[in-house]
Amino acid sequence: MLDKEDKNIDGVVVGTPDHLHAPVSMAAIKRNKHVYCEKPLTHTVLEAKMLAERRASIRSPHRWAPGPGRRGVRLLCETIWDGAIGQVREVHVWTDRPLNGPTNGTGRKV
């Protein structure tokens, strides 16, 4: 998706399964995107060092904010409200966690 939509994406929220946090964050950082990553940011110290080194090598005002979800939602909102990433025209969100409890695919609660 990043390859195909690069020019249309300003930032990335990484909420994938834990083992993908570092690779997805690195892919976004390499494209100079704002990155917010749910915890844990990495599985190994080496992954953490690689992310930190890559981020430090890019001179940009873009934010990189690893952290827990609830704090992150507030931080993300404040970043948008402060205009740090410019005018937000569109947001795409996906989750595998139903907001109103588990359903059987028909929208009815199980």
mmCIF file of C-alpha atoms in Angstrom:
data_model
loop_
_atom_site.group_PDB
_atom_site.id
_atom_site.type_symbol
_atom_site.label_atom_id
_atom_site.label_comp_id
_atom_site.label_asym_id
_atom_site.label_seq_id
_atom_site.Cartn_x
_atom_site.Cartn_y
_atom_site.Cartn_z
ATOM 1 C CA MET A 1 0.000 0.000 0.000
ATOM 2 C CA LEU A 2 2.806 2.419 0.820
ATOM 3 C CA ASP A 3 4.369 1.867 -2.603
ATOM 4 C CA LYS A 4 1.098 2.412 -4.422
ATOM 5 C CA GLU A 5 -0.288 5.299 -2.332
ATOM 6 C CA ASP A 6 2.943 7.023 -1.220
ATOM 7 C CA LYS A 7 2.038 10.482 -2.527
ATOM 8 C CA ASN A 8 -1.411 10.294 -0.904
ATOM 9 C CA ILE A 9 -0.233 9.273 2.589
ATOM 10 C CA ASP A 10 1.078 11.776 5.135
ATOM 11 C CA GLY A 11 1.281 9.525 8.167
ATOM 12 C CA VAL A 12 0.961 5.939 9.323
ATOM 13 C CA VAL A 13 -0.571 4.489 12.489
ATOM 14 C CA VAL A 14 0.922 1.050 13.134
ATOM 15 C CA GLY A 15 -1.498 -1.193 14.995
ATOM 16 C CA THR A 16 -0.632 -4.480 13.305
ATOM 17 C CA PRO A 17 0.228 -7.683 15.191
ATOM 18 C CA ASP A 18 3.279 -7.070 17.388
ATOM 19 C CA HIS A 19 5.792 -8.896 15.182
ATOM 20 C CA LEU A 20 5.082 -6.423 12.348
ATOM 21 C CA HIS A 21 5.445 -3.178 14.330
ATOM 22 C CA ALA A 22 9.138 -2.623 13.535
ATOM 23 C CA PRO A 23 9.041 -3.588 9.823
ATOM 24 C CA VAL A 24 5.939 -1.486 9.096
ATOM 25 C CA SER A 25 7.325 1.473 11.063
ATOM 26 C CA MET A 26 10.636 1.200 9.187
ATOM 27 C CA ALA A 27 8.861 1.153 5.820
ATOM 28 C CA ALA A 28 6.994 4.342 6.723
ATOM 29 C CA ILE A 29 10.098 6.046 8.158
ATOM 30 C CA LYS A 30 12.029 5.261 4.970
ATOM 31 C CA ARG A 31 9.302 7.132 3.075
ATOM 32 C CA ASN A 32 9.615 10.095 5.472
ATOM 33 C CA LYS A 33 6.100 9.695 6.897
ATOM 34 C CA HIS A 34 4.772 10.652 10.303
ATOM 35 C CA VAL A 35 4.640 7.416 12.320
ATOM 36 C CA TYR A 36 2.647 6.453 15.394
ATOM 37 C CA CYS A 37 3.272 2.881 16.552
ATOM 38 C CA GLU A 38 1.370 0.972 19.217
ATOM 39 C CA LYS A 39 3.513 -0.745 21.827
ATOM 40 C CA PRO A 40 5.655 -2.795 21.744
ATOM 41 C CA LEU A 41 7.601 -0.838 19.168
ATOM 42 C CA THR A 42 10.059 -3.687 18.580
ATOM 43 C CA HIS A 43 10.807 -7.248 19.658
ATOM 44 C CA THR A 44 14.574 -6.870 19.898
ATOM 45 C CA VAL A 45 17.120 -4.275 20.892
ATOM 46 C CA LEU A 46 18.582 -4.496 17.379
ATOM 47 C CA GLU A 47 15.231 -3.551 15.822
ATOM 48 C CA ALA A 48 14.973 -0.585 18.203
ATOM 49 C CA LYS A 49 18.493 0.588 17.329
ATOM 50 C CA MET A 50 17.817 0.245 13.597
ATOM 51 C CA LEU A 51 14.624 2.314 13.843
ATOM 52 C CA ALA A 52 16.284 4.984 15.978
ATOM 53 C CA GLU A 53 19.297 5.242 13.653
ATOM 54 C CA ARG A 54 17.129 5.488 10.554
ATOM 55 C CA ARG A 55 14.917 8.130 12.138
ATOM 56 C CA ALA A 56 17.951 10.139 13.274
ATOM 57 C CA SER A 57 19.410 10.062 9.752
ATOM 58 C CA ILE A 58 16.335 11.793 8.301
ATOM 59 C CA ARG A 59 16.229 15.519 8.793
ATOM 60 C CA SER A 60 12.574 16.343 8.882
ATOM 61 C CA PRO A 61 9.976 17.815 11.219
ATOM 62 C CA HIS A 62 7.970 14.599 11.047
ATOM 63 C CA ARG A 63 6.935 13.012 14.314
ATOM 64 C CA TRP A 64 7.635 9.474 15.383
ATOM 65 C CA ALA A 65 5.583 8.566 18.428
ATOM 66 C CA PRO A 66 5.764 5.061 19.874
ATOM 67 C CA GLY A 67 3.411 4.499 22.773
ATOM 68 C CA PRO A 68 0.265 2.969 24.206
ATOM 69 C CA GLY A 69 -3.009 3.334 22.343
ATOM 70 C CA ARG A 70 -5.048 5.645 24.521
ATOM 71 C CA ARG A 71 -2.273 8.174 24.913
ATOM 72 C CA GLY A 72 -1.540 7.799 21.225
ATOM 73 C CA VAL A 73 -5.060 8.638 20.146
ATOM 74 C CA ARG A 74 -4.833 11.884 22.106
ATOM 75 C CA LEU A 75 -1.366 12.608 20.698
ATOM 76 C CA LEU A 76 -2.549 11.891 17.172
ATOM 77 C CA CYS A 77 -5.519 14.224 17.585
ATOM 78 C CA GLU A 78 -3.323 16.970 19.030
ATOM 79 C CA THR A 79 -0.850 16.559 16.154
ATOM 80 C CA ILE A 80 -3.665 17.017 13.661
ATOM 81 C CA TRP A 81 -5.259 19.895 15.554
ATOM 82 C CA ASP A 82 -1.887 21.680 15.802
ATOM 83 C CA GLY A 83 -1.554 21.513 12.027
ATOM 84 C CA ALA A 84 1.750 19.643 12.305
ATOM 85 C CA ILE A 85 1.012 17.539 9.222
ATOM 86 C CA GLY A 86 -0.982 20.136 7.313
ATOM 87 C CA GLN A 87 -4.639 19.933 6.463
ATOM 88 C CA VAL A 88 -6.058 16.432 6.883
ATOM 89 C CA ARG A 89 -8.429 15.683 4.026
ATOM 90 C CA GLU A 90 -9.117 12.007 4.560
ATOM 91 C CA VAL A 91 -8.461 9.292 7.148
ATOM 92 C CA HIS A 92 -8.672 5.512 6.636
ATOM 93 C CA VAL A 93 -9.031 3.325 9.732
ATOM 94 C CA TRP A 94 -9.261 -0.459 10.034
ATOM 95 C CA THR A 95 -9.565 -2.694 13.079
ATOM 96 C CA ASP A 96 -10.158 -6.339 13.766
ATOM 97 C CA ARG A 97 -11.836 -5.449 17.059
ATOM 98 C CA PRO A 98 -15.570 -4.701 16.840
ATOM 99 C CA LEU A 99 -16.552 -1.549 18.692
ATOM 100 C CA ASN A 100 -19.748 -3.008 20.153
ATOM 101 C CA GLY A 101 -18.551 -6.482 21.031
ATOM 102 C CA PRO A 102 -18.111 -9.635 18.956
ATOM 103 C CA THR A 103 -20.517 -10.279 16.104
ATOM 104 C CA ASN A 104 -21.135 -13.213 13.817
ATOM 105 C CA GLY A 105 -20.518 -11.235 10.629
ATOM 106 C CA THR A 106 -24.134 -10.135 10.294
ATOM 107 C CA GLY A 107 -23.810 -7.176 12.620
ATOM 108 C CA ARG A 108 -25.714 -9.042 15.368
ATOM 109 C CA LYS A 109 -23.935 -9.573 18.656
ATOM 110 C CA VAL A 110 -22.857 -13.124 19.471
#
